Tab-separated table of C-alpha atoms and ligand atoms in Angstrom:
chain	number	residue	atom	x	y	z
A	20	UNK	CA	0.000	0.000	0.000
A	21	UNK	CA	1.286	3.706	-0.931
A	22	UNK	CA	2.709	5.674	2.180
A	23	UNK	CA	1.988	9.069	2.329
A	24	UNK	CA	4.359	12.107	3.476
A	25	UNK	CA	1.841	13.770	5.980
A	26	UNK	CA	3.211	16.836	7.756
A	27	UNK	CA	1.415	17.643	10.785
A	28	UNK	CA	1.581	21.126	12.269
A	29	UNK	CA	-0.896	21.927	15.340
A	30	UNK	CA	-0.107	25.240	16.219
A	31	UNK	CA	-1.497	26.642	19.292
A	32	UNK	CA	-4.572	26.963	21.267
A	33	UNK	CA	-6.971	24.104	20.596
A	34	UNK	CA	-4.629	22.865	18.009
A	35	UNK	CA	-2.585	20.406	19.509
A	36	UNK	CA	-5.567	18.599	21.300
A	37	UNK	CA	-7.412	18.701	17.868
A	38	UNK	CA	-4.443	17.541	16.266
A	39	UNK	CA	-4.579	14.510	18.899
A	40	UNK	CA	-7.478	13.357	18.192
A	41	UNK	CA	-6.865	13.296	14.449
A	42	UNK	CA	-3.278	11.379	15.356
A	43	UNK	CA	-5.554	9.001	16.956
A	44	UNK	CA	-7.972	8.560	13.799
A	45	UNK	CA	-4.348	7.991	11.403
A	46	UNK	CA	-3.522	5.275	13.797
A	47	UNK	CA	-7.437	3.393	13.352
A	48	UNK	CA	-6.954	4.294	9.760
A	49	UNK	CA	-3.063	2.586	9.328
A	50	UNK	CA	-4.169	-0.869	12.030
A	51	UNK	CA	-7.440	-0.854	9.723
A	52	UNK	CA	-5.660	-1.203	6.392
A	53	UNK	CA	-7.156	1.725	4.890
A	54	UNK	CA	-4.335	4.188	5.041
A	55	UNK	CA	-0.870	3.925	5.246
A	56	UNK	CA	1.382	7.669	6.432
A	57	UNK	CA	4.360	8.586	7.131
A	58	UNK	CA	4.325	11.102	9.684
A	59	UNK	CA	6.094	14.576	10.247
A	60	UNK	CA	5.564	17.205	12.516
A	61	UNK	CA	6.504	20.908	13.196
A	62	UNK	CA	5.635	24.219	14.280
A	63	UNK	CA	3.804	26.919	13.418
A	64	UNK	CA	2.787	30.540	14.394
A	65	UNK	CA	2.933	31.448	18.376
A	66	UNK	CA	4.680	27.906	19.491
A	67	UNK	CA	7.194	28.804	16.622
A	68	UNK	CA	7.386	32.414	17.261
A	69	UNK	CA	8.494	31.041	21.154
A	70	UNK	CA	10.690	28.243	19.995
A	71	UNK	CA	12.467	29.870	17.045
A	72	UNK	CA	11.667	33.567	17.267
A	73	UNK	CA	9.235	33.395	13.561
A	74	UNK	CA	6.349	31.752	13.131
A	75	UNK	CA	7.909	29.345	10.473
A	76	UNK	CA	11.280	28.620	10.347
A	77	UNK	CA	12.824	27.726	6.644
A	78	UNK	CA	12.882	24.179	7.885
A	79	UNK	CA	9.636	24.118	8.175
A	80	UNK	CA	8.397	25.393	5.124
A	81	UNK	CA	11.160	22.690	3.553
A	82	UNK	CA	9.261	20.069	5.241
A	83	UNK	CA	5.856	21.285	4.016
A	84	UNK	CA	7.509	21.782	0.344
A	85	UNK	CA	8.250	18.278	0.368
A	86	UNK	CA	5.250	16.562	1.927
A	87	UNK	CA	2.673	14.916	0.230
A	88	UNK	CA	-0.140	16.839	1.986
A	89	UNK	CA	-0.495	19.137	5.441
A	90	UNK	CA	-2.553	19.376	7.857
A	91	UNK	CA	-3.216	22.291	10.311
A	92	UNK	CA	-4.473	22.881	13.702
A	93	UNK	CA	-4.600	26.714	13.976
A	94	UNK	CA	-2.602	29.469	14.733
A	95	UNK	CA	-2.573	32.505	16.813
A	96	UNK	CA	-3.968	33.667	20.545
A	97	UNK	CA	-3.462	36.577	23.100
A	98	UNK	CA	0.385	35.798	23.787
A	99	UNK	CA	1.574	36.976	21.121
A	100	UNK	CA	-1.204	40.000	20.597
A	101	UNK	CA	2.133	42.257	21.029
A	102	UNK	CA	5.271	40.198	18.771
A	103	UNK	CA	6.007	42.660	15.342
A	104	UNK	CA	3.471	42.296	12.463
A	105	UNK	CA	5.636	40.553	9.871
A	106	UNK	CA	6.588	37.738	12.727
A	107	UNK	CA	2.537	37.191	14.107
A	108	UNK	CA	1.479	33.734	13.995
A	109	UNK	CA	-1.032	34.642	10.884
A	110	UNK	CA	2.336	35.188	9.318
A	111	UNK	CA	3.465	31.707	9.309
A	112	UNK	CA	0.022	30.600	7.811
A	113	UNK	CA	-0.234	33.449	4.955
A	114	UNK	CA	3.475	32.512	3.874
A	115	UNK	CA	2.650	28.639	3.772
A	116	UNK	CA	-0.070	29.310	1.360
A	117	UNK	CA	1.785	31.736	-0.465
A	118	UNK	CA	5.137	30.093	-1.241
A	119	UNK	CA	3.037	26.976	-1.439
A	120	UNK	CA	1.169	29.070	-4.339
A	121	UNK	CA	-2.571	27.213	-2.486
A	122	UNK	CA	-4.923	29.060	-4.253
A	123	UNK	CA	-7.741	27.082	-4.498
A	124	UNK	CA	-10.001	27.310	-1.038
A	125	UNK	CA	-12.396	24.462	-0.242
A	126	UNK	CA	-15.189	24.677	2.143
A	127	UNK	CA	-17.477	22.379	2.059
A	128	UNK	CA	-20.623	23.691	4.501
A	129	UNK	CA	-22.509	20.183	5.215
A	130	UNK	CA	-25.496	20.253	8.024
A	131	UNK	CA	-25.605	17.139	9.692
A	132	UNK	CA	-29.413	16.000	9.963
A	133	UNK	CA	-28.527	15.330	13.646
A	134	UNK	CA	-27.265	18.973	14.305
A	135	UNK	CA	-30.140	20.900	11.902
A	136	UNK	CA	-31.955	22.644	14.898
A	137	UNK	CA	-28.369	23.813	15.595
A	138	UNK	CA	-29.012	25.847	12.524
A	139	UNK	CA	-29.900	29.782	12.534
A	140	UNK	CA	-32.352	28.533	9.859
A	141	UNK	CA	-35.514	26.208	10.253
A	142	UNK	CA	-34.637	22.832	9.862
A	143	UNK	CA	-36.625	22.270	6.544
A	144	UNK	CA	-34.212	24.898	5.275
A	145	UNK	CA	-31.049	23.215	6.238
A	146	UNK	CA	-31.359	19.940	6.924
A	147	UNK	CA	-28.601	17.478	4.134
A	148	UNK	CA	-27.270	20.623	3.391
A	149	UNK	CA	-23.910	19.797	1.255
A	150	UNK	CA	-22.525	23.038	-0.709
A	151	UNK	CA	-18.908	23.469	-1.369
A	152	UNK	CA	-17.556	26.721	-1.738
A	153	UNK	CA	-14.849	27.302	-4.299
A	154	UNK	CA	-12.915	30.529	-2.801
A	155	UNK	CA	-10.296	32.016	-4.905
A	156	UNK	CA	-7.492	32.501	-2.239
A	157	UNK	CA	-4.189	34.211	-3.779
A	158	UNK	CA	-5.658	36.926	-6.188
A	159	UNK	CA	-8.587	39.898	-5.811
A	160	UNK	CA	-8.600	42.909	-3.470
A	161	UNK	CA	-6.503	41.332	-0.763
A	162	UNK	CA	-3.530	41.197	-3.249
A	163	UNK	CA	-4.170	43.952	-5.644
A	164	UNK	CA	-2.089	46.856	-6.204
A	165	UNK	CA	-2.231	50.034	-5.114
A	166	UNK	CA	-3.216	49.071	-2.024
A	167	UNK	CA	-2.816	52.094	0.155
A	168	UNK	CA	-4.405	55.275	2.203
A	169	UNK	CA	-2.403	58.782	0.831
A	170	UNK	CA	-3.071	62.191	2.371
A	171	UNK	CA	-4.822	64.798	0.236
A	172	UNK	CA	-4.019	68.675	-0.045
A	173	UNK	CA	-6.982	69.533	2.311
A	174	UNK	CA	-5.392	66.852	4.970
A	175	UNK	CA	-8.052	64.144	4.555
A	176	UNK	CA	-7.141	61.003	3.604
A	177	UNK	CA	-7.917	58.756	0.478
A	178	UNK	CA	-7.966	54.712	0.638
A	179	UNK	CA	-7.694	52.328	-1.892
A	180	UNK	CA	-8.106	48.671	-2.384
A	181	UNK	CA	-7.699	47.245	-6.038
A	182	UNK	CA	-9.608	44.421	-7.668
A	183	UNK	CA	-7.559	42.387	-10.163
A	184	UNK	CA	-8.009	39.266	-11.679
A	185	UNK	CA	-6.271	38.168	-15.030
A	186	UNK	CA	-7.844	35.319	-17.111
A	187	UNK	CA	-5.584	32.746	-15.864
A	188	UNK	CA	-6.520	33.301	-12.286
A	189	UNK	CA	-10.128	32.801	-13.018
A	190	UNK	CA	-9.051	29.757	-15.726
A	191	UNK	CA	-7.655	27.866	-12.949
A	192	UNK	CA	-10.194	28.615	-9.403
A	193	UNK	CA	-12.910	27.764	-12.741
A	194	UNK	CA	-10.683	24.324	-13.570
A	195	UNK	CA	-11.095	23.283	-9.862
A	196	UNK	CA	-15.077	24.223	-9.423
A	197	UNK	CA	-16.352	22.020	-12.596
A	198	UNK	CA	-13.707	19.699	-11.880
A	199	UNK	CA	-15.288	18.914	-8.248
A	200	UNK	CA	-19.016	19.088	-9.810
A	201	UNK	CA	-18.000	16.274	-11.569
A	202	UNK	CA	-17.630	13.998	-8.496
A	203	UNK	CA	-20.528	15.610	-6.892
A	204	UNK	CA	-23.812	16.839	-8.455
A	205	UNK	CA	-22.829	18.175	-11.463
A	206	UNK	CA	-23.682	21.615	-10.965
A	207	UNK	CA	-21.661	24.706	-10.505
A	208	UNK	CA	-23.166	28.329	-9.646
A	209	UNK	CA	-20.852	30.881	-10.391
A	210	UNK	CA	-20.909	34.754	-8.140
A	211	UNK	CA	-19.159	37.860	-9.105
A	212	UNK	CA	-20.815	41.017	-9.620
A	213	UNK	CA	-20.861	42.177	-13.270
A	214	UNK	CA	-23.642	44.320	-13.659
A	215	UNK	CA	-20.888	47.343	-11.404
A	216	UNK	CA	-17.039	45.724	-11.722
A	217	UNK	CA	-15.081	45.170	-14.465
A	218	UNK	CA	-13.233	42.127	-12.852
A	219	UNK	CA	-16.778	40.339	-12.583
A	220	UNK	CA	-17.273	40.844	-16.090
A	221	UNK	CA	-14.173	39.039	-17.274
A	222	UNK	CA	-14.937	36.098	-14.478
A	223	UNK	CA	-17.888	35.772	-15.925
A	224	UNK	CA	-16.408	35.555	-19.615
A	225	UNK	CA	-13.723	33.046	-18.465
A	226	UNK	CA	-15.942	30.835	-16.311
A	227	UNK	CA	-18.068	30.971	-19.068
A	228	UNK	CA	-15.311	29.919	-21.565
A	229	UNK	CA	-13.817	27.167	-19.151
A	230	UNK	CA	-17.458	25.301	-19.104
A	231	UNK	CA	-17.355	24.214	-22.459
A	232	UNK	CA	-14.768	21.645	-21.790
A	233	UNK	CA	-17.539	20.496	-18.883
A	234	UNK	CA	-20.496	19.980	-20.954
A	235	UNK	CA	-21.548	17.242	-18.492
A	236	UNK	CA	-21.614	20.040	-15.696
A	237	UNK	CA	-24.353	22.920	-15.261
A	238	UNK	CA	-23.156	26.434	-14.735
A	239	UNK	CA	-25.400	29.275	-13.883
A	240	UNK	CA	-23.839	32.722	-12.790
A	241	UNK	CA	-25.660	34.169	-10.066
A	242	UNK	CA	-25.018	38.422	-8.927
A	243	UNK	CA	-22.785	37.739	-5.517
A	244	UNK	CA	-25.181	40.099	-3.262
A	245	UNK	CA	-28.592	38.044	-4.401
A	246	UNK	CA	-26.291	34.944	-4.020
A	247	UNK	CA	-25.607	36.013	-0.142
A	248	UNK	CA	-29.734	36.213	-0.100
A	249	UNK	CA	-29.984	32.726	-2.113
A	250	UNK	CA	-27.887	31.480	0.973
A	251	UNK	CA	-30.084	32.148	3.486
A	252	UNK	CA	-34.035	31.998	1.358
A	253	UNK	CA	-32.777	28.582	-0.171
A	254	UNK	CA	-29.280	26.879	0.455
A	255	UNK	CA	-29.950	23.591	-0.978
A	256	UNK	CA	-30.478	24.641	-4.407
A	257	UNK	CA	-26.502	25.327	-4.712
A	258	UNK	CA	-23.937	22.444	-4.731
A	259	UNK	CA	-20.560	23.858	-6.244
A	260	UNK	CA	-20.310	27.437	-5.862
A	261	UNK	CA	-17.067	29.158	-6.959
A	262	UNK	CA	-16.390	32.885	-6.396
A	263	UNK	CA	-13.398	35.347	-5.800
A	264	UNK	CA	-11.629	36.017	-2.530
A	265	UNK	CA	-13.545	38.385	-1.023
A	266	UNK	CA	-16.878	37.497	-1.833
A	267	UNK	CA	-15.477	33.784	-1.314
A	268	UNK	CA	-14.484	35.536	2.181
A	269	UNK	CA	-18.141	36.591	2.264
A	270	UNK	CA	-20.611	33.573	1.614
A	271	UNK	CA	-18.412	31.331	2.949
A	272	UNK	CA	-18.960	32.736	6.269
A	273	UNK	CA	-22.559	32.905	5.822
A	274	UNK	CA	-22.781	29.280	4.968
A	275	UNK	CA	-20.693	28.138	7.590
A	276	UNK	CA	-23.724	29.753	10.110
A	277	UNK	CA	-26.161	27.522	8.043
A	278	UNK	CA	-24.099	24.330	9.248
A	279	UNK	CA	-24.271	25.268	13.371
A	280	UNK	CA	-21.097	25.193	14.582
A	281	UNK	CA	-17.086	26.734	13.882
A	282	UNK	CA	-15.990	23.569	15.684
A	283	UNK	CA	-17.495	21.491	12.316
A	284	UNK	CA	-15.774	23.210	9.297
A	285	UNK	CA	-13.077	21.795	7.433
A	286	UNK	CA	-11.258	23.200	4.779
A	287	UNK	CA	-8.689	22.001	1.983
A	288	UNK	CA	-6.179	24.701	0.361
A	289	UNK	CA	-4.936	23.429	-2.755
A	290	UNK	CA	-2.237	24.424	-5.243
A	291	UNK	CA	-1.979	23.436	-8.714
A	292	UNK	CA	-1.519	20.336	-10.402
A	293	UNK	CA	1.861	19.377	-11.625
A	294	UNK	CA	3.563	17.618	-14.106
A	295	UNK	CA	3.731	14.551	-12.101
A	296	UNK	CA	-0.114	15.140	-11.447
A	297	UNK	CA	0.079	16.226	-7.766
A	298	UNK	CA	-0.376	19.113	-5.795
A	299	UNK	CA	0.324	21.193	-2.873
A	300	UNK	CA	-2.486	21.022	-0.483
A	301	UNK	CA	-3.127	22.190	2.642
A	302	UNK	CA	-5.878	20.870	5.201
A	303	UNK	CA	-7.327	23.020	8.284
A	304	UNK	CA	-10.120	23.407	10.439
A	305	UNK	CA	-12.511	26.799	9.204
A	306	UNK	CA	-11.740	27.747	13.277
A	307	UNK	CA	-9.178	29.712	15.159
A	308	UNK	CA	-6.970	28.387	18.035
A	309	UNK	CA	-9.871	29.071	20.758
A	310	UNK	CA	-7.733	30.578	23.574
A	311	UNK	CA	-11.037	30.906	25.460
A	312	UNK	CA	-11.438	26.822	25.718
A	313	UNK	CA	-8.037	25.887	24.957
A	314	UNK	CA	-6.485	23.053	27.904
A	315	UNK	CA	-9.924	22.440	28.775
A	316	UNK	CA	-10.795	19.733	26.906
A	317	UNK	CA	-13.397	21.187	25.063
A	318	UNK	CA	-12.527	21.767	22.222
A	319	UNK	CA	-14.587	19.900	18.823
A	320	UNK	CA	-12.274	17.764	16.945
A	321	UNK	CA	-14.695	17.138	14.290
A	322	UNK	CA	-13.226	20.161	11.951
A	323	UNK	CA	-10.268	18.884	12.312
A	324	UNK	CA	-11.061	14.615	11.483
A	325	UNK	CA	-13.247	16.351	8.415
A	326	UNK	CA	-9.900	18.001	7.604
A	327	UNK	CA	-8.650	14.732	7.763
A	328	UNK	CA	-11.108	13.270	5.139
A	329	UNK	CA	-10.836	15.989	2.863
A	330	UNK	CA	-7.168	15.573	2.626
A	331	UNK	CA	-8.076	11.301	2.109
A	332	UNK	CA	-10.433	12.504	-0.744
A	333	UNK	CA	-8.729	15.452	-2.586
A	334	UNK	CA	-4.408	14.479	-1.990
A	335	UNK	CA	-4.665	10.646	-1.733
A	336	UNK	CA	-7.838	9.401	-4.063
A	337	UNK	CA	-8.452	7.742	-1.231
A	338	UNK	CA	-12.598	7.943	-1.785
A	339	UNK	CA	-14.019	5.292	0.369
A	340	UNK	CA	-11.841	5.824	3.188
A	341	UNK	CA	-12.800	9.436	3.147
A	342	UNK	CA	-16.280	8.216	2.878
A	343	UNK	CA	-16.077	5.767	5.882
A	344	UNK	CA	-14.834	8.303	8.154
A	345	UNK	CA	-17.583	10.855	6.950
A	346	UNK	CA	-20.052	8.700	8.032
A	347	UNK	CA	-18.454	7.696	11.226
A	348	UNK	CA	-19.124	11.474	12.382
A	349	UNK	CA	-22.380	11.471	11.134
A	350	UNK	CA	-23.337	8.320	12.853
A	351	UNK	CA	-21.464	9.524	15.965
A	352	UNK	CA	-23.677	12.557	15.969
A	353	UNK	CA	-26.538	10.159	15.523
A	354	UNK	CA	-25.902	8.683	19.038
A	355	UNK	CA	-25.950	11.834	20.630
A	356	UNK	CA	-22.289	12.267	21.144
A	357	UNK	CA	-21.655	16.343	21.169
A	358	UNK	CA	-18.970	18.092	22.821
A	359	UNK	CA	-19.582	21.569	24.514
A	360	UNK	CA	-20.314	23.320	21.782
A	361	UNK	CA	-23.069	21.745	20.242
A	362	UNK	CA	-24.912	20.420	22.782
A	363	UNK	CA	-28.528	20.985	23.708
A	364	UNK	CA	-28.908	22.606	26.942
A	365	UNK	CA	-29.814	19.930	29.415
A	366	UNK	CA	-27.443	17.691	28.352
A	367	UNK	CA	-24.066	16.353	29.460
A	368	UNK	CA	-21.413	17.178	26.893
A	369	UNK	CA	-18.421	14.763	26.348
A	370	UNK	CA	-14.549	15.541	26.008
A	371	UNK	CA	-12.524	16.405	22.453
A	372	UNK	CA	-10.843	13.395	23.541
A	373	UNK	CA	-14.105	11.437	24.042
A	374	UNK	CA	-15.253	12.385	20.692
A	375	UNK	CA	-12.459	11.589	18.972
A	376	UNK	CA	-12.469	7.566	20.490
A	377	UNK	CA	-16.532	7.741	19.838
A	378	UNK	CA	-15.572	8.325	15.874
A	379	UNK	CA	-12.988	6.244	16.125
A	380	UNK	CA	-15.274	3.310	17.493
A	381	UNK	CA	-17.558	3.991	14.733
A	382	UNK	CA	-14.905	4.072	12.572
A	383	UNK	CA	-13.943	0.600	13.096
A	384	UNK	CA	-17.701	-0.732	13.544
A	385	UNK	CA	-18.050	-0.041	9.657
A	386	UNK	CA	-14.849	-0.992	8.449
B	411	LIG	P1	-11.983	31.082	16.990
B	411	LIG	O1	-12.461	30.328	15.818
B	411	LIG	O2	-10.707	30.641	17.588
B	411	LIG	O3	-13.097	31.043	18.137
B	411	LIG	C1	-14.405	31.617	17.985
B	411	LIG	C2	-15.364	30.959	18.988
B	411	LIG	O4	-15.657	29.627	18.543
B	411	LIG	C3	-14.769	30.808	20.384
B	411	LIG	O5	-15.785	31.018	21.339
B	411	LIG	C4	-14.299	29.396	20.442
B	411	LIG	O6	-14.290	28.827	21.736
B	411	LIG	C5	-15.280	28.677	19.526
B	411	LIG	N1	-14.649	27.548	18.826
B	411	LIG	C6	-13.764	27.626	17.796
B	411	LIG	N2	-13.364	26.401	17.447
B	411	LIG	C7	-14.009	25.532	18.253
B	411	LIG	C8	-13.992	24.120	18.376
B	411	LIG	N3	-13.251	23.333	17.591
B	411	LIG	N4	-14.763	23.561	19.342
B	411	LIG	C9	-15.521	24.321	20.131
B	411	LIG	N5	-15.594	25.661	20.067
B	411	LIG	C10	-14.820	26.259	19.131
B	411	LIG	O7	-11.901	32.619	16.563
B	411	LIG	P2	-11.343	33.882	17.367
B	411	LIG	O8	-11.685	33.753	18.823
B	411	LIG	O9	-11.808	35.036	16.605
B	411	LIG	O10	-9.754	33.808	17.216
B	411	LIG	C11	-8.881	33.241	18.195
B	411	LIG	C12	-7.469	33.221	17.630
B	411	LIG	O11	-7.417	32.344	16.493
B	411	LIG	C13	-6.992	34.581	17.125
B	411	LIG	O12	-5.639	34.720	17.471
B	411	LIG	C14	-7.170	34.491	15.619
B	411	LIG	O13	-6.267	35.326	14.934
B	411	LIG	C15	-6.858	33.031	15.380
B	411	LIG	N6	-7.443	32.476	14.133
B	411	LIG	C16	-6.673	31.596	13.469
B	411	LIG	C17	-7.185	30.971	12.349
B	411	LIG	C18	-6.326	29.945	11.635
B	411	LIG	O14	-5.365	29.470	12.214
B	411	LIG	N7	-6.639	29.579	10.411
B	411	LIG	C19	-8.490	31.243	11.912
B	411	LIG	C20	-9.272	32.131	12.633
B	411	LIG	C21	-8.739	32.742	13.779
């Protein structure tokens, strides 16, 4: 069986006892015969920043260079509120997925029929929800130059953000989205806005152009404000929905609220695919590092195991494993299991360490 080159890095807060329980799940996975790893680990951000004085050391970003795939706790808390700018923990993150050129953001935004009245929504609303957003991660208004705030003559000030996109941005964020409808439903909506920007205009000409090599995938460009609306009136009528960084930024947010909790989001950062066929990918939970719960044992690890199964699916083609730890967290919901913060009030929550074994014990039930 293939061994893959897995490069763990928990960061701080809740990361490390995440990142536990997801050590835990790669052992079931290796005794159970459906996964085989090879297993590296390092630092990033604050536990970095107070072992080597940066929040990634060139070692580091060596190690992640030349793994297979990585996964990621979370970085960040109030200890180092007060280090530089270009050394905070974010810093270690933001270079990873730049030198790493991850510019493909997956977040999938499932509602698991056991956690629906979890939901700001009404159930009926929400309930098998199973959209994943396409977030274009390296280009846009985050990136674009000028990006600055200048003086003017009367002494007020002027800021500016710029929008760019160039058509092989879109080509490729495009490539991924109909590429992933293909192993889902088949359907991609596409948001930008068109009717007032200039960049929307030519993502809607290149999406448009990329979908005729798809013509076994639906594409139907929707304005990015009345998508935010679609989100909320009617979520299940999207499946793949691809969009640019900062409405990406947007929706995805407001999807994630559809789903219940932060504590349940996964997310895959990929880069692009190379000669050999691989690519760079990165796997995280959608949270922070929790400093408010971190130690306590509170902490979800389900974020972090999806992470986990996205990174089975998407780097390793590994499909049914993927599949049979997906439904180990859905049936582990079924029994009731819920850590602190998603249970009903009333109810005795369990440990991240208890829900981590009670996957893992459904985990090895089904395979
Ligand atoms: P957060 O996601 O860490 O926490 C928000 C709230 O959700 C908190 O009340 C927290 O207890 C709860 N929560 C988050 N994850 C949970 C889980 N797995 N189980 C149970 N409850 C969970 O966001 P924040 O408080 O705004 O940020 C805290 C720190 O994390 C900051 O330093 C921030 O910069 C950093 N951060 C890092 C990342 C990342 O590493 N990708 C992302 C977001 C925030």
């Amino acid at each position: 069986m293939t061994s893959y080159k897995l490069l763990l890095l928990p960061g701080d807060g809740i990361g490390p006892e995440v990142m536990a329980e997801v050590e835990k799940v790669i052992g079931a996975l290796d005794a159970l015969g459906l996964a085989r790893f090879e297993i590296e680990r390092d630092l990033v951000g604050g536990s970095a920043i107070d072992a080597h004085g940066k929040p990634l050391t060139d070692e580091a970003l060596a190690r992640a260079d030349a793994a297979d795939a990585i996964l990621l706790g979370a970085v960040g808390g109030p200890k180092w509120a007060d280090v530089a700018y270009e050394i905070r923990p974010e810093a270690g993150l933001l270079r990873l997925r730049k030198d790493l050129g991850l510019f493909a953001n997956l977040r999938p935004a499932i509602c698991y029929p056991a956690l629906a009245d979890a939901s700001a929504l009404k159930r009926e609303l929400v309930e098998g929800l199973d959209i994943m957003i396409v977030r274009e991660l390296t280009g846009g208004v985050y990136f674009g130059e000028p990006k600055e705030i200048t003086t003017l003559p009367d002494g007020s000030k002027r800021a500016v953000d710029t929008q760019v996109y160039t058509t092989a941005e879109i080509e490729r964020i495009a490539h991924v989205a109909f590429d992933l409808a293909r192993k889902r439903s088949g359907r991609v909506a596409s948001a930008e806005k068109h009717n007032v920007m200039k960049s929307g205009v030519l993502w809607k000409e290149v999406v448009t152009k990329v979908h005729a090599d798809y013509s076994d995938v639906t594409l139907e460009h929707v304005l990015a404000d009345n998508c935010a609306m679609q989100l909320v009136r009617r979520p299940k009528q999207y499946d793949v929905l691809v969009t640019d960084n900062l409405f990406g930024d947007v929706l995805s947010d407001v999807a994630a609220m559809l789903t219940g909790s932060l504590g349940m989001l996964p997310s895959a950062s990929l880069g692009a695919v190379d000669a050999k066929g691989s690519r760079k990918a990165l796997y995280e939970p959608v949270h922070g590092s929790a400093p408010d719960i971190a130690g306590k044992g509170y902490a979800n690890p389900i974020a972090m195991i999806g992470s986990l199964a996205m990174c089975l699916r998407y780097s390793f083609g590994l499909g049914e494993a993927a599949d049979l730890l997906d439904s180990a967290v859905t049936r582990t919901l079924a029994s009731g299991a819920r850590t602190r913060d998603i249970v009903a009030e009333g109810t005795t929550p369990i440990s991240t360490s208890e829900m981590g074994d009670a996957i893992i014990r459904e985990l090895k039930h089904a395979a």
